[in-house]
Short mmCIF file of C-alpha atoms in Angstrom, two decimals:
data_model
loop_
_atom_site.label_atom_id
_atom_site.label_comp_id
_atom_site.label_asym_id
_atom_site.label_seq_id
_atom_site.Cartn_x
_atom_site.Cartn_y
_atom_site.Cartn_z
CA UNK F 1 68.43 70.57 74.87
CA UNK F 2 67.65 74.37 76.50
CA UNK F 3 66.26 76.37 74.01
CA UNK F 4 66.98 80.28 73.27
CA UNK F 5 63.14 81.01 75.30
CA UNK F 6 64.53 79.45 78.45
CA UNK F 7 67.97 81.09 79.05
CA UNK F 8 68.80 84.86 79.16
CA UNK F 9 69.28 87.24 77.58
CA UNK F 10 65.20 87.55 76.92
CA UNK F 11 63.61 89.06 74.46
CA UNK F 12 59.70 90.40 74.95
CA UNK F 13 58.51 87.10 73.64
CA UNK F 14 61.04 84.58 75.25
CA UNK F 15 60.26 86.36 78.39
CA UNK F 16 56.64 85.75 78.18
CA UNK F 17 57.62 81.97 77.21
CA UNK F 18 59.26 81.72 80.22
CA UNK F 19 56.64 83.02 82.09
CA UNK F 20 54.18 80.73 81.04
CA UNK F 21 56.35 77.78 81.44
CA UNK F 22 56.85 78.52 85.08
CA UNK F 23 53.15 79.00 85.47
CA UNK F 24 52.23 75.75 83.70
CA UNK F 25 54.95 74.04 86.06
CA UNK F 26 53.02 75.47 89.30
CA UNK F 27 50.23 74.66 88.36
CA UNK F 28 51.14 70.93 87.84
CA UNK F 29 51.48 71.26 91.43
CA UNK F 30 53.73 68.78 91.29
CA UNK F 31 56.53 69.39 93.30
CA UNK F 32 59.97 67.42 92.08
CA UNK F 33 58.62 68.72 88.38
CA UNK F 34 59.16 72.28 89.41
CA UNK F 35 62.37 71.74 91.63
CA UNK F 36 63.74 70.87 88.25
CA UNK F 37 63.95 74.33 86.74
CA UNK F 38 66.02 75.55 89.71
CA UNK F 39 69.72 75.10 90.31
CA UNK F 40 70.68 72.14 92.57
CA UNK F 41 71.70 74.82 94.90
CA UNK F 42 68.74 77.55 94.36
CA UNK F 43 67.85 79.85 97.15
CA UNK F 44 64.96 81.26 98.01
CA UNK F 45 62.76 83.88 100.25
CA UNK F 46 59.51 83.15 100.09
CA UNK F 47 57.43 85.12 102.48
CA UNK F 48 59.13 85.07 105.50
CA UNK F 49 60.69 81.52 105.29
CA UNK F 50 64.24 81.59 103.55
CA UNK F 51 64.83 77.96 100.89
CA UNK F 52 67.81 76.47 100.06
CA UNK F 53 68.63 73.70 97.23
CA UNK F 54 65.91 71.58 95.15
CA UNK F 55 65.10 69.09 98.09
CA UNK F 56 64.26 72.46 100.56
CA UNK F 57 62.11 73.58 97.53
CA UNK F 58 60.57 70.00 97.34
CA UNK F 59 59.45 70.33 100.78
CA UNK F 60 58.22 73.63 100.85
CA UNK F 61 55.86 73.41 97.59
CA UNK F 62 54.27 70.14 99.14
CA UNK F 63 53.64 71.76 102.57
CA UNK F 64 52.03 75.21 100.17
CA UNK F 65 49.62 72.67 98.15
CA UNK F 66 49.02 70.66 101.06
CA UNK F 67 47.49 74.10 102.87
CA UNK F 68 46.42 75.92 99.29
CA UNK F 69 44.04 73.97 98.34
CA UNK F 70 42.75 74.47 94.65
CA UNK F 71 45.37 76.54 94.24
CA UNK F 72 45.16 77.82 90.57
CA UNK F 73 48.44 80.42 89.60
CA UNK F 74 48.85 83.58 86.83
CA UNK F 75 52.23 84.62 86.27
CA UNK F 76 52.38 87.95 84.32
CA UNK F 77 55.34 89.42 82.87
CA UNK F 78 55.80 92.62 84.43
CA UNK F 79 59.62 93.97 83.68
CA UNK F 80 61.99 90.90 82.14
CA UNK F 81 65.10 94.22 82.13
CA UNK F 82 65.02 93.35 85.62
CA UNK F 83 63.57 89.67 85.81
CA UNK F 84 60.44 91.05 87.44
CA UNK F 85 57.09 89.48 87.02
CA UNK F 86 53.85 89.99 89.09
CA UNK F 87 51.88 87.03 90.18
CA UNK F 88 48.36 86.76 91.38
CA UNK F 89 46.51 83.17 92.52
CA UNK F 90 43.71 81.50 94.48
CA UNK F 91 43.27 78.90 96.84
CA UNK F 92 41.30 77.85 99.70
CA UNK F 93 42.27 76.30 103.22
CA UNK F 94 40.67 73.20 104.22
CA UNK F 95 38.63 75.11 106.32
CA UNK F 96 36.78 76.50 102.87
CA UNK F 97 38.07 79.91 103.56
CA UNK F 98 39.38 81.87 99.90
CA UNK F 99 42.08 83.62 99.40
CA UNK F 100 43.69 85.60 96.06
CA UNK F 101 47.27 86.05 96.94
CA UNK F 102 49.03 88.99 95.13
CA UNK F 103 52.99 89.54 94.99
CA UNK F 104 56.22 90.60 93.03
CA UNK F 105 58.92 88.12 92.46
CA UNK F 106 62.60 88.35 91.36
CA UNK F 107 64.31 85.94 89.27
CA UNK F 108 68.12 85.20 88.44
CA UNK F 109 68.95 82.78 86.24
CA UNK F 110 72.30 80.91 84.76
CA UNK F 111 73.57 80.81 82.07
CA UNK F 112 71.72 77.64 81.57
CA UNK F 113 68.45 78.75 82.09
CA UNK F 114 67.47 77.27 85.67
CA UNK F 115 66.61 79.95 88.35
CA UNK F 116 69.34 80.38 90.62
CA UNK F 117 67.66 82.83 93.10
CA UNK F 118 64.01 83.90 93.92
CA UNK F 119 62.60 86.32 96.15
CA UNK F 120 59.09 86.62 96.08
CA UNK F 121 56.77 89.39 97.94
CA UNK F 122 53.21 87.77 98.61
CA UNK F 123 50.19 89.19 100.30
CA UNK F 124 47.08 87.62 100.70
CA UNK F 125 43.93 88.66 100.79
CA UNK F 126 40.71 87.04 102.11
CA UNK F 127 38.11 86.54 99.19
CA UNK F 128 34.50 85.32 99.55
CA UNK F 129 34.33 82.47 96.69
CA UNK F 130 31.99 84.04 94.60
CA UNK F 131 34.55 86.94 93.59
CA UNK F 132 36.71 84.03 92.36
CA UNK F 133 37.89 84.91 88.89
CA UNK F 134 40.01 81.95 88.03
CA UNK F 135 38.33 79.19 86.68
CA UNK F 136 39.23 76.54 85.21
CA UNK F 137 40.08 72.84 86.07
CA UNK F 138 42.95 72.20 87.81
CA UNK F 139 46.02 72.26 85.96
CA UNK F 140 47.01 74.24 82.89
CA UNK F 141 45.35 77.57 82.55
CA UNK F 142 43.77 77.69 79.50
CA UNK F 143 45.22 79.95 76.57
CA UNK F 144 42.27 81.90 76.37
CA UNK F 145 41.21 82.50 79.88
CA UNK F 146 42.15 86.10 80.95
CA UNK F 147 45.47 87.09 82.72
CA UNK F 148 45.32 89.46 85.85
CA UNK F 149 45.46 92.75 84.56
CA UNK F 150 42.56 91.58 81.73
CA UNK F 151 40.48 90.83 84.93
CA UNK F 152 41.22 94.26 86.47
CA UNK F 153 43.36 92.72 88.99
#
């Protein structure tokens, strides 16, 4: 059964719900998990590559953790009037090189509550790794470690 915090209209705090559920899914980095909160027939820009339906998604998030390697995600609510958030992450290559990867993404849901499109902005930026700031183990973020903003980011 969907819940009121995963389908729209959001409030503040189903919003930030939402959020976090998205960011707990990606950081399962588990691929068919996450294709599950998008429609069957989701679309998607990403970058500069264009997604359609859960089995394009499938694809695409095993060829992104198959490159970013520790790959460790914030989502942070940035607007929900306009299904807005800001994201921030790191990863490495397997040639041990760092990166923090900083973007906007939109969101549209339906009525049930799975994402029907997504456009997402991302830029990243070479980091040495000792001005990594997230750490944790892989997986979950923990509830207390910092979001972007809290890390100056």
């Amino acid at each position: 059964m969907i819940t009121s915090a995963r389908v729209p209209p959001f409030t503040l705090e189903t919003a930030t719900q939402k959020i976090r559920m998205a960011e707990d899914g990606w950081n399962s980095r588990n691929p068919e998990r996450v294709s599950l909160v998008y429609t069957p027939d989701s679309s998607w820009r990403n970058r500069a590559e264009f997604i359609n339906g859960r089995a394009e998604i499938v694809a695409f998030l095993a060829r992104k953790w198959a490159k970013e390697l520790d790959y460790r995600l914030i989502k942070e609510l940035w607007t929900f009037g306009e299904n807005r958030i800001a994201v921030r992450y790191e990863w490495h290559d397997d040639s041990g090189n760092w990166f923090r990867s900083y973007g906007n993404e939109n969101w549209e849901f339906d009525a049930e509550g799975l994402m029907q499109r997504r456009f997402a902005c991302i830029n990243d930026l070479p980091i040495k790794e000792s001005d990594r700031k997230f750490h944790w183990p892989l997986g979950r973020r923990p509830d207390d470690h910092p979001g972007p903003s809290d890390l100056g980011l």
